Amino acid sequence: VAFRAQTLFFCVTELAKIDPMYQFSLQWFQMLFVTGIGQTPESDDPNHRLELLAATFTALLYNTVCTGLFERHKSLFSFALCTRILDSEQKLNNTEFRFLMTGPTSNKVDESPLKKPALDWVDEPMWNEILSVEEFDAFNGVAKLFSESPEKFKHIYDSSDAHKEAPPAEFSHLDSLERLCLLRCLRLDCLSDGVVDFISEKIGQEFVEPPTFNIEKSFVAATNLTPLIFILSSGSDPVGDVMEFANQMDMGKRIES
């Protein structure tokens, strides 16, 4: 549990690299962890209790952090959370993951003895991606197959749901991360949809369904040291929700603006 908490803490603090507004202190994290312990179901089995603690706190952290993120950053946080957890459990191939994130690091087209298929839908960048992914053990022979039988990959390229398409039978052994690498090669525009499915498979559907803002739940997590701060964007006005909640708490007459 301590190792999981450490992993999650550094995942959260790195959000500041995306937007400097995303600041999370160690004190806040410790308070949230204590809250998570209180919300975890009891169990007489120590090992099961530890599993429940890790799962409960991970979900609580995800839901709490998401309420403070811009919508466009929530999927990115889910993916970072997922890959951090997998890496901490030694279930992530870092070489394949690096390729997924950055793509080819050099041009392999000129040095390859294989010829690019003379087809309109196969451009040089795609061919270079195929030649690059060939270097991984799981993809041994993929460049030769693509060069000689590109039609075996055409269904992925043509599909509107390319992230749901199965690879050719010769590569049915690919795991989820490797299928994302293949998807990157053929349909980079569908990669974000593939990532959502990857997160759902690895850590659960709840981590791809960010919670909607609920002032009552947010208030429960607030204290006199950690108040709620509303950062307004164009067209948003939380005053009505705040006043309604204040009245529910019999504090409507004491609210000040």
PDB file of C-alpha atoms in Angstrom:
ATOM      1  CA  VAL A   1       0.000   0.000   0.000  1.00  0.00           C
ATOM      2  CA  ALA A   2       2.840   2.384   0.855  1.00  0.00           C
ATOM      3  CA  PHE A   3       4.505   1.674  -2.500  1.00  0.00           C
ATOM      4  CA  ARG A   4       1.213   2.252  -4.351  1.00  0.00           C
ATOM      5  CA  ALA A   5       0.747   5.546  -2.480  1.00  0.00           C
ATOM      6  CA  GLN A   6       4.270   6.640  -3.403  1.00  0.00           C
ATOM      7  CA  THR A   7       3.632   5.780  -7.050  1.00  0.00           C
ATOM      8  CA  LEU A   8       0.383   7.736  -7.111  1.00  0.00           C
ATOM      9  CA  PHE A   9       1.853  10.766  -5.338  1.00  0.00           C
ATOM     10  CA  PHE A  10       4.556  11.282  -7.940  1.00  0.00           C
ATOM     11  CA  CYS A  11       2.011  10.730 -10.705  1.00  0.00           C
ATOM     12  CA  VAL A  12      -0.122  13.545  -9.290  1.00  0.00           C
ATOM     13  CA  THR A  13       2.740  15.985  -8.653  1.00  0.00           C
ATOM     14  CA  GLU A  14       3.906  15.650 -12.266  1.00  0.00           C
ATOM     15  CA  LEU A  15       0.602  17.159 -13.436  1.00  0.00           C
ATOM     16  CA  ALA A  16       2.230  20.541 -12.831  1.00  0.00           C
ATOM     17  CA  LYS A  17       4.257  19.921 -15.999  1.00  0.00           C
ATOM     18  CA  ILE A  18       0.994  20.031 -17.956  1.00  0.00           C
ATOM     19  CA  ASP A  19      -0.368  23.143 -16.266  1.00  0.00           C
ATOM     20  CA  PRO A  20       1.323  25.029 -13.406  1.00  0.00           C
ATOM     21  CA  MET A  21      -2.093  25.448 -11.814  1.00  0.00           C
ATOM     22  CA  TYR A  22      -2.113  21.745 -10.920  1.00  0.00           C
ATOM     23  CA  GLN A  23      -0.393  21.848  -7.541  1.00  0.00           C
ATOM     24  CA  PHE A  24      -0.875  19.057  -5.001  1.00  0.00           C
ATOM     25  CA  SER A  25       0.906  19.128  -1.653  1.00  0.00           C
ATOM     26  CA  LEU A  26       2.147  16.216   0.412  1.00  0.00           C
ATOM     27  CA  GLN A  27      -0.053  17.391   3.314  1.00  0.00           C
ATOM     28  CA  TRP A  28      -3.138  17.258   1.090  1.00  0.00           C
ATOM     29  CA  PHE A  29      -2.123  13.810  -0.124  1.00  0.00           C
ATOM     30  CA  GLN A  30      -1.695  12.543   3.427  1.00  0.00           C
ATOM     31  CA  MET A  31      -5.122  13.857   4.439  1.00  0.00           C
ATOM     32  CA  LEU A  32      -6.687  12.159   1.422  1.00  0.00           C
ATOM     33  CA  PHE A  33      -4.943   8.906   2.280  1.00  0.00           C
ATOM     34  CA  VAL A  34      -6.374   8.991   5.801  1.00  0.00           C
ATOM     35  CA  THR A  35      -9.818   9.592   4.288  1.00  0.00           C
ATOM     36  CA  GLY A  36      -9.278   6.591   2.014  1.00  0.00           C
ATOM     37  CA  ILE A  37      -8.462   4.374   4.980  1.00  0.00           C
ATOM     38  CA  GLY A  38     -11.746   5.378   6.591  1.00  0.00           C
ATOM     39  CA  GLN A  39     -13.692   4.558   3.413  1.00  0.00           C
ATOM     40  CA  THR A  40     -12.102   1.135   2.872  1.00  0.00           C
ATOM     41  CA  PRO A  41     -14.311  -1.886   3.730  1.00  0.00           C
ATOM     42  CA  GLU A  42     -13.160  -4.027   6.618  1.00  0.00           C
ATOM     43  CA  SER A  43     -11.674  -7.485   6.090  1.00  0.00           C
ATOM     44  CA  ASP A  44     -10.334 -10.140   8.442  1.00  0.00           C
ATOM     45  CA  ASP A  45      -7.833 -11.253   5.803  1.00  0.00           C
ATOM     46  CA  PRO A  46      -4.775  -8.921   6.001  1.00  0.00           C
ATOM     47  CA  ASN A  47      -3.835  -9.462   2.351  1.00  0.00           C
ATOM     48  CA  HIS A  48      -7.368  -8.779   1.182  1.00  0.00           C
ATOM     49  CA  ARG A  49      -7.478  -5.693   3.404  1.00  0.00           C
ATOM     50  CA  LEU A  50      -4.325  -4.355   1.736  1.00  0.00           C
ATOM     51  CA  GLU A  51      -5.830  -4.961  -1.705  1.00  0.00           C
ATOM     52  CA  LEU A  52      -8.978  -3.090  -0.669  1.00  0.00           C
ATOM     53  CA  LEU A  53      -6.908  -0.194   0.701  1.00  0.00           C
ATOM     54  CA  ALA A  54      -4.941   0.141  -2.532  1.00  0.00           C
ATOM     55  CA  ALA A  55      -8.049  -0.072  -4.732  1.00  0.00           C
ATOM     56  CA  THR A  56     -10.120   2.325  -2.603  1.00  0.00           C
ATOM     57  CA  PHE A  57      -7.412   4.951  -2.344  1.00  0.00           C
ATOM     58  CA  THR A  58      -6.593   4.774  -6.059  1.00  0.00           C
ATOM     59  CA  ALA A  59     -10.248   5.365  -6.961  1.00  0.00           C
ATOM     60  CA  LEU A  60     -10.597   8.142  -4.368  1.00  0.00           C
ATOM     61  CA  LEU A  61      -7.482   9.894  -5.645  1.00  0.00           C
ATOM     62  CA  TYR A  62      -8.654   9.650  -9.249  1.00  0.00           C
ATOM     63  CA  ASN A  63     -12.079  11.083  -8.481  1.00  0.00           C
ATOM     64  CA  THR A  64     -10.690  13.863  -6.295  1.00  0.00           C
ATOM     65  CA  VAL A  65      -7.970  14.964  -8.701  1.00  0.00           C
ATOM     66  CA  CYS A  66     -10.318  14.866 -11.699  1.00  0.00           C
ATOM     67  CA  THR A  67     -12.574  17.485 -10.108  1.00  0.00           C
ATOM     68  CA  GLY A  68      -9.647  19.915 -10.332  1.00  0.00           C
ATOM     69  CA  LEU A  69      -8.592  19.164 -13.919  1.00  0.00           C
ATOM     70  CA  PHE A  70      -9.658  20.720 -17.184  1.00  0.00           C
ATOM     71  CA  GLU A  71     -11.738  18.307 -19.242  1.00  0.00           C
ATOM     72  CA  ARG A  72      -9.041  17.980 -21.902  1.00  0.00           C
ATOM     73  CA  HIS A  73      -6.523  16.702 -19.327  1.00  0.00           C
ATOM     74  CA  LYS A  74      -8.621  14.028 -17.628  1.00  0.00           C
ATOM     75  CA  SER A  75      -7.893  11.244 -20.127  1.00  0.00           C
ATOM     76  CA  LEU A  76      -4.207  12.097 -19.975  1.00  0.00           C
ATOM     77  CA  PHE A  77      -4.278  11.764 -16.191  1.00  0.00           C
ATOM     78  CA  SER A  78      -6.066   8.402 -16.461  1.00  0.00           C
ATOM     79  CA  PHE A  79      -3.420   7.106 -18.846  1.00  0.00           C
ATOM     80  CA  ALA A  80      -0.578   8.386 -16.658  1.00  0.00           C
ATOM     81  CA  LEU A  81      -2.187   6.753 -13.621  1.00  0.00           C
ATOM     82  CA  CYS A  82      -2.646   3.477 -15.475  1.00  0.00           C
ATOM     83  CA  THR A  83       0.898   3.279 -16.845  1.00  0.00           C
ATOM     84  CA  ARG A  84       2.428   4.301 -13.499  1.00  0.00           C
ATOM     85  CA  ILE A  85       0.571   1.488 -11.740  1.00  0.00           C
ATOM     86  CA  LEU A  86       1.524  -1.059 -14.406  1.00  0.00           C
ATOM     87  CA  ASP A  87       5.149   0.046 -14.314  1.00  0.00           C
ATOM     88  CA  SER A  88       5.259  -0.213 -10.510  1.00  0.00           C
ATOM     89  CA  GLU A  89       3.962  -3.781 -10.810  1.00  0.00           C
ATOM     90  CA  GLN A  90       6.522  -4.565 -13.544  1.00  0.00           C
ATOM     91  CA  LYS A  91       3.742  -5.166 -16.053  1.00  0.00           C
ATOM     92  CA  LEU A  92       4.786  -2.486 -18.553  1.00  0.00           C
ATOM     93  CA  ASN A  93       7.289  -3.000 -21.367  1.00  0.00           C
ATOM     94  CA  ASN A  94       9.116   0.325 -21.249  1.00  0.00           C
ATOM     95  CA  THR A  95      10.694  -0.038 -24.699  1.00  0.00           C
ATOM     96  CA  GLU A  96       7.318  -0.567 -26.344  1.00  0.00           C
ATOM     97  CA  PHE A  97       5.799   2.178 -24.227  1.00  0.00           C
ATOM     98  CA  ARG A  98       8.518   4.621 -25.316  1.00  0.00           C
ATOM     99  CA  PHE A  99       7.764   3.811 -28.955  1.00  0.00           C
ATOM    100  CA  LEU A 100       4.066   4.366 -28.337  1.00  0.00           C
ATOM    101  CA  MET A 101       4.808   7.806 -26.895  1.00  0.00           C
ATOM    102  CA  THR A 102       7.497   9.039 -29.298  1.00  0.00           C
ATOM    103  CA  GLY A 103       7.381   6.888 -32.417  1.00  0.00           C
ATOM    104  CA  PRO A 104      10.443   6.153 -34.565  1.00  0.00           C
ATOM    105  CA  THR A 105      13.690   7.825 -33.524  1.00  0.00           C
ATOM    106  CA  SER A 106      15.365   7.461 -36.928  1.00  0.00           C
ATOM    107  CA  ASN A 107      14.572   6.966 -40.598  1.00  0.00           C
ATOM    108  CA  LYS A 108      14.853   3.268 -41.432  1.00  0.00           C
ATOM    109  CA  VAL A 109      13.355   3.419 -44.913  1.00  0.00           C
ATOM    110  CA  ASP A 110      16.627   3.884 -46.808  1.00  0.00           C
ATOM    111  CA  GLU A 111      18.513   1.181 -44.905  1.00  0.00           C
ATOM    112  CA  SER A 112      15.828  -1.514 -45.150  1.00  0.00           C
ATOM    113  CA  PRO A 113      16.087  -4.174 -47.894  1.00  0.00           C
ATOM    114  CA  LEU A 114      12.288  -4.413 -47.889  1.00  0.00           C
ATOM    115  CA  LYS A 115      10.315  -2.244 -50.280  1.00  0.00           C
ATOM    116  CA  LYS A 116       7.386  -0.070 -49.332  1.00  0.00           C
ATOM    117  CA  PRO A 117       4.116  -1.319 -50.850  1.00  0.00           C
ATOM    118  CA  ALA A 118       3.212   0.838 -53.842  1.00  0.00           C
ATOM    119  CA  LEU A 119      -0.210   1.765 -52.523  1.00  0.00           C
ATOM    120  CA  ASP A 120      -1.849   5.164 -52.056  1.00  0.00           C
ATOM    121  CA  TRP A 121      -2.721   4.523 -48.406  1.00  0.00           C
ATOM    122  CA  VAL A 122       0.838   3.543 -47.436  1.00  0.00           C
ATOM    123  CA  ASP A 123       3.021   6.638 -47.129  1.00  0.00           C
ATOM    124  CA  GLU A 124       6.657   6.812 -46.096  1.00  0.00           C
ATOM    125  CA  PRO A 125       6.034   7.809 -42.448  1.00  0.00           C
ATOM    126  CA  MET A 126       3.734   4.781 -42.015  1.00  0.00           C
ATOM    127  CA  TRP A 127       6.321   2.499 -43.585  1.00  0.00           C
ATOM    128  CA  ASN A 128       9.009   3.897 -41.295  1.00  0.00           C
ATOM    129  CA  GLU A 129       6.788   3.176 -38.281  1.00  0.00           C
ATOM    130  CA  ILE A 130       6.323  -0.424 -39.428  1.00  0.00           C
ATOM    131  CA  LEU A 131      10.066  -0.858 -39.904  1.00  0.00           C
ATOM    132  CA  SER A 132      10.695   0.620 -36.447  1.00  0.00           C
ATOM    133  CA  VAL A 133       8.198  -1.560 -34.594  1.00  0.00           C
ATOM    134  CA  GLU A 134       9.744  -4.591 -36.317  1.00  0.00           C
ATOM    135  CA  GLU A 135      12.651  -4.275 -33.857  1.00  0.00           C
ATOM    136  CA  PHE A 136      10.496  -5.579 -30.986  1.00  0.00           C
ATOM    137  CA  ASP A 137      10.390  -9.344 -30.462  1.00  0.00           C
ATOM    138  CA  ALA A 138       6.602  -9.473 -30.592  1.00  0.00           C
ATOM    139  CA  PHE A 139       6.628  -7.848 -34.037  1.00  0.00           C
ATOM    140  CA  ASN A 140       9.278 -10.040 -35.641  1.00  0.00           C
ATOM    141  CA  GLY A 141       8.320 -10.428 -39.312  1.00  0.00           C
ATOM    142  CA  VAL A 142       5.701  -7.686 -39.383  1.00  0.00           C
ATOM    143  CA  ALA A 143       7.578  -5.565 -41.939  1.00  0.00           C
ATOM    144  CA  LYS A 144       7.984  -8.511 -44.328  1.00  0.00           C
ATOM    145  CA  LEU A 145       4.307  -9.424 -43.972  1.00  0.00           C
ATOM    146  CA  PHE A 146       3.261  -5.805 -44.516  1.00  0.00           C
ATOM    147  CA  SER A 147       5.522  -5.508 -47.572  1.00  0.00           C
ATOM    148  CA  GLU A 148       4.250  -8.715 -49.183  1.00  0.00           C
ATOM    149  CA  SER A 149       0.619  -8.749 -47.992  1.00  0.00           C
ATOM    150  CA  PRO A 150      -0.498  -5.203 -47.074  1.00  0.00           C
ATOM    151  CA  GLU A 151      -4.122  -6.232 -47.608  1.00  0.00           C
ATOM    152  CA  LYS A 152      -3.930  -8.106 -44.287  1.00  0.00           C
ATOM    153  CA  PHE A 153      -3.649  -4.729 -42.530  1.00  0.00           C
ATOM    154  CA  LYS A 154      -6.053  -2.794 -44.757  1.00  0.00           C
ATOM    155  CA  HIS A 155      -9.104  -3.507 -42.576  1.00  0.00           C
ATOM    156  CA  ILE A 156      -7.477  -1.623 -39.704  1.00  0.00           C
ATOM    157  CA  TYR A 157      -6.640   1.336 -41.913  1.00  0.00           C
ATOM    158  CA  ASP A 158     -10.163   1.513 -43.405  1.00  0.00           C
ATOM    159  CA  SER A 159     -12.183   1.015 -40.222  1.00  0.00           C
ATOM    160  CA  SER A 160     -13.906   3.919 -38.467  1.00  0.00           C
ATOM    161  CA  ASP A 161     -13.261   1.987 -35.242  1.00  0.00           C
ATOM    162  CA  ALA A 162      -9.694   0.983 -36.012  1.00  0.00           C
ATOM    163  CA  HIS A 163      -8.893   0.582 -32.316  1.00  0.00           C
ATOM    164  CA  LYS A 164     -11.378  -2.305 -32.116  1.00  0.00           C
ATOM    165  CA  GLU A 165     -10.032  -4.218 -35.109  1.00  0.00           C
ATOM    166  CA  ALA A 166      -7.983  -7.374 -34.578  1.00  0.00           C
ATOM    167  CA  PRO A 167      -4.466  -7.588 -36.017  1.00  0.00           C
ATOM    168  CA  PRO A 168      -3.663 -10.130 -38.764  1.00  0.00           C
ATOM    169  CA  ALA A 169      -3.765 -13.767 -37.636  1.00  0.00           C
ATOM    170  CA  GLU A 170       0.039 -13.921 -37.728  1.00  0.00           C
ATOM    171  CA  PHE A 171       0.087 -11.370 -34.910  1.00  0.00           C
ATOM    172  CA  SER A 172      -2.910 -12.447 -32.868  1.00  0.00           C
ATOM    173  CA  HIS A 173      -0.485 -12.950 -29.949  1.00  0.00           C
ATOM    174  CA  LEU A 174       0.007  -9.203 -29.474  1.00  0.00           C
ATOM    175  CA  ASP A 175      -0.955  -7.927 -26.040  1.00  0.00           C
ATOM    176  CA  SER A 176      -2.875  -4.703 -25.386  1.00  0.00           C
ATOM    177  CA  LEU A 177       0.153  -2.396 -25.406  1.00  0.00           C
ATOM    178  CA  GLU A 178       1.565  -3.979 -28.555  1.00  0.00           C
ATOM    179  CA  ARG A 179      -1.781  -3.564 -30.310  1.00  0.00           C
ATOM    180  CA  LEU A 180      -1.625   0.131 -29.442  1.00  0.00           C
ATOM    181  CA  CYS A 181       1.824   0.267 -31.049  1.00  0.00           C
ATOM    182  CA  LEU A 182       0.410  -1.317 -34.215  1.00  0.00           C
ATOM    183  CA  LEU A 183      -2.527   1.092 -34.133  1.00  0.00           C
ATOM    184  CA  ARG A 184      -0.066   3.982 -33.902  1.00  0.00           C
ATOM    185  CA  CYS A 185       1.627   2.728 -37.058  1.00  0.00           C
ATOM    186  CA  LEU A 186      -1.564   2.430 -39.090  1.00  0.00           C
ATOM    187  CA  ARG A 187      -4.110   4.868 -37.617  1.00  0.00           C
ATOM    188  CA  LEU A 188      -2.567   7.440 -35.310  1.00  0.00           C
ATOM    189  CA  ASP A 189      -5.857   9.370 -35.304  1.00  0.00           C
ATOM    190  CA  CYS A 190      -7.580   6.476 -33.476  1.00  0.00           C
ATOM    191  CA  LEU A 191      -4.903   6.070 -30.828  1.00  0.00           C
ATOM    192  CA  SER A 192      -6.748   8.093 -28.187  1.00  0.00           C
ATOM    193  CA  ASP A 193      -9.757   5.751 -28.481  1.00  0.00           C
ATOM    194  CA  GLY A 194      -7.436   2.779 -28.172  1.00  0.00           C
ATOM    195  CA  VAL A 195      -5.870   4.266 -25.050  1.00  0.00           C
ATOM    196  CA  VAL A 196      -9.304   4.548 -23.418  1.00  0.00           C
ATOM    197  CA  ASP A 197      -9.930   0.843 -24.024  1.00  0.00           C
ATOM    198  CA  PHE A 198      -6.441   0.060 -22.708  1.00  0.00           C
ATOM    199  CA  ILE A 199      -7.074   1.925 -19.451  1.00  0.00           C
ATOM    200  CA  SER A 200     -10.459   0.265 -19.004  1.00  0.00           C
ATOM    201  CA  GLU A 201      -8.943  -3.192 -19.505  1.00  0.00           C
ATOM    202  CA  LYS A 202      -5.980  -2.677 -17.183  1.00  0.00           C
ATOM    203  CA  ILE A 203      -7.383  -0.765 -14.193  1.00  0.00           C
ATOM    204  CA  GLY A 204     -11.136  -0.578 -14.708  1.00  0.00           C
ATOM    205  CA  GLN A 205     -13.931   1.249 -16.496  1.00  0.00           C
ATOM    206  CA  GLU A 206     -14.312   3.734 -13.643  1.00  0.00           C
ATOM    207  CA  PHE A 207     -10.979   5.305 -14.597  1.00  0.00           C
ATOM    208  CA  VAL A 208     -12.222   6.393 -18.018  1.00  0.00           C
ATOM    209  CA  GLU A 209     -15.458   7.915 -16.693  1.00  0.00           C
ATOM    210  CA  PRO A 210     -14.465  11.112 -14.853  1.00  0.00           C
ATOM    211  CA  PRO A 211     -16.979  12.138 -12.193  1.00  0.00           C
ATOM    212  CA  THR A 212     -19.163  15.163 -12.806  1.00  0.00           C
ATOM    213  CA  PHE A 213     -18.741  17.989 -10.344  1.00  0.00           C
ATOM    214  CA  ASN A 214     -20.718  17.453  -7.158  1.00  0.00           C
ATOM    215  CA  ILE A 215     -20.435  20.258  -4.621  1.00  0.00           C
ATOM    216  CA  GLU A 216     -21.704  18.054  -1.783  1.00  0.00           C
ATOM    217  CA  LYS A 217     -18.987  15.423  -2.325  1.00  0.00           C
ATOM    218  CA  SER A 218     -16.331  18.106  -2.744  1.00  0.00           C
ATOM    219  CA  PHE A 219     -17.432  19.780   0.482  1.00  0.00           C
ATOM    220  CA  VAL A 220     -16.987  16.528   2.409  1.00  0.00           C
ATOM    221  CA  ALA A 221     -13.314  16.484   1.366  1.00  0.00           C
ATOM    222  CA  ALA A 222     -12.809  20.152   2.286  1.00  0.00           C
ATOM    223  CA  THR A 223     -11.564  21.474   5.616  1.00  0.00           C
ATOM    224  CA  ASN A 224     -10.761  24.880   7.088  1.00  0.00           C
ATOM    225  CA  LEU A 225      -7.233  24.304   5.787  1.00  0.00           C
ATOM    226  CA  THR A 226      -8.264  23.040   2.342  1.00  0.00           C
ATOM    227  CA  PRO A 227     -11.200  25.177   1.163  1.00  0.00           C
ATOM    228  CA  LEU A 228     -12.993  24.848  -2.151  1.00  0.00           C
ATOM    229  CA  ILE A 229     -11.797  27.310  -4.789  1.00  0.00           C
ATOM    230  CA  PHE A 230     -13.808  27.822  -7.964  1.00  0.00           C
ATOM    231  CA  ILE A 231     -11.780  28.783 -11.043  1.00  0.00           C
ATOM    232  CA  LEU A 232     -14.301  30.120 -13.524  1.00  0.00           C
ATOM    233  CA  SER A 233     -14.207  29.748 -17.268  1.00  0.00           C
ATOM    234  CA  SER A 234     -16.280  31.654 -19.793  1.00  0.00           C
ATOM    235  CA  GLY A 235     -19.984  30.916 -19.370  1.00  0.00           C
ATOM    236  CA  SER A 236     -19.735  29.153 -16.007  1.00  0.00           C
ATOM    237  CA  ASP A 237     -21.430  30.477 -12.891  1.00  0.00           C
ATOM    238  CA  PRO A 238     -21.459  28.278  -9.758  1.00  0.00           C
ATOM    239  CA  VAL A 239     -23.185  30.878  -7.571  1.00  0.00           C
ATOM    240  CA  GLY A 240     -26.584  29.216  -7.913  1.00  0.00           C
ATOM    241  CA  ASP A 241     -25.206  25.804  -6.914  1.00  0.00           C
ATOM    242  CA  VAL A 242     -23.325  27.317  -3.966  1.00  0.00           C
ATOM    243  CA  MET A 243     -26.396  29.137  -2.691  1.00  0.00           C
ATOM    244  CA  GLU A 244     -28.578  26.042  -3.059  1.00  0.00           C
ATOM    245  CA  PHE A 245     -26.065  23.913  -1.176  1.00  0.00           C
ATOM    246  CA  ALA A 246     -25.719  26.586   1.531  1.00  0.00           C
ATOM    247  CA  ASN A 247     -29.474  26.504   2.054  1.00  0.00           C
ATOM    248  CA  GLN A 248     -29.407  22.696   2.289  1.00  0.00           C
ATOM    249  CA  MET A 249     -26.808  23.033   5.044  1.00  0.00           C
ATOM    250  CA  ASP A 250     -28.872  25.738   6.821  1.00  0.00           C
ATOM    251  CA  MET A 251     -26.078  28.212   6.146  1.00  0.00           C
ATOM    252  CA  GLY A 252     -27.797  30.344   3.514  1.00  0.00           C
ATOM    253  CA  LYS A 253     -28.172  33.350   5.804  1.00  0.00           C
ATOM    254  CA  ARG A 254     -24.498  33.292   6.784  1.00  0.00           C
ATOM    255  CA  ILE A 255     -22.975  33.154   3.324  1.00  0.00           C
ATOM    256  CA  GLU A 256     -20.979  36.204   2.268  1.00  0.00           C
ATOM    257  CA  SER A 257     -19.768  37.419  -1.105  1.00  0.00           C
TER     258      SER A 257
END
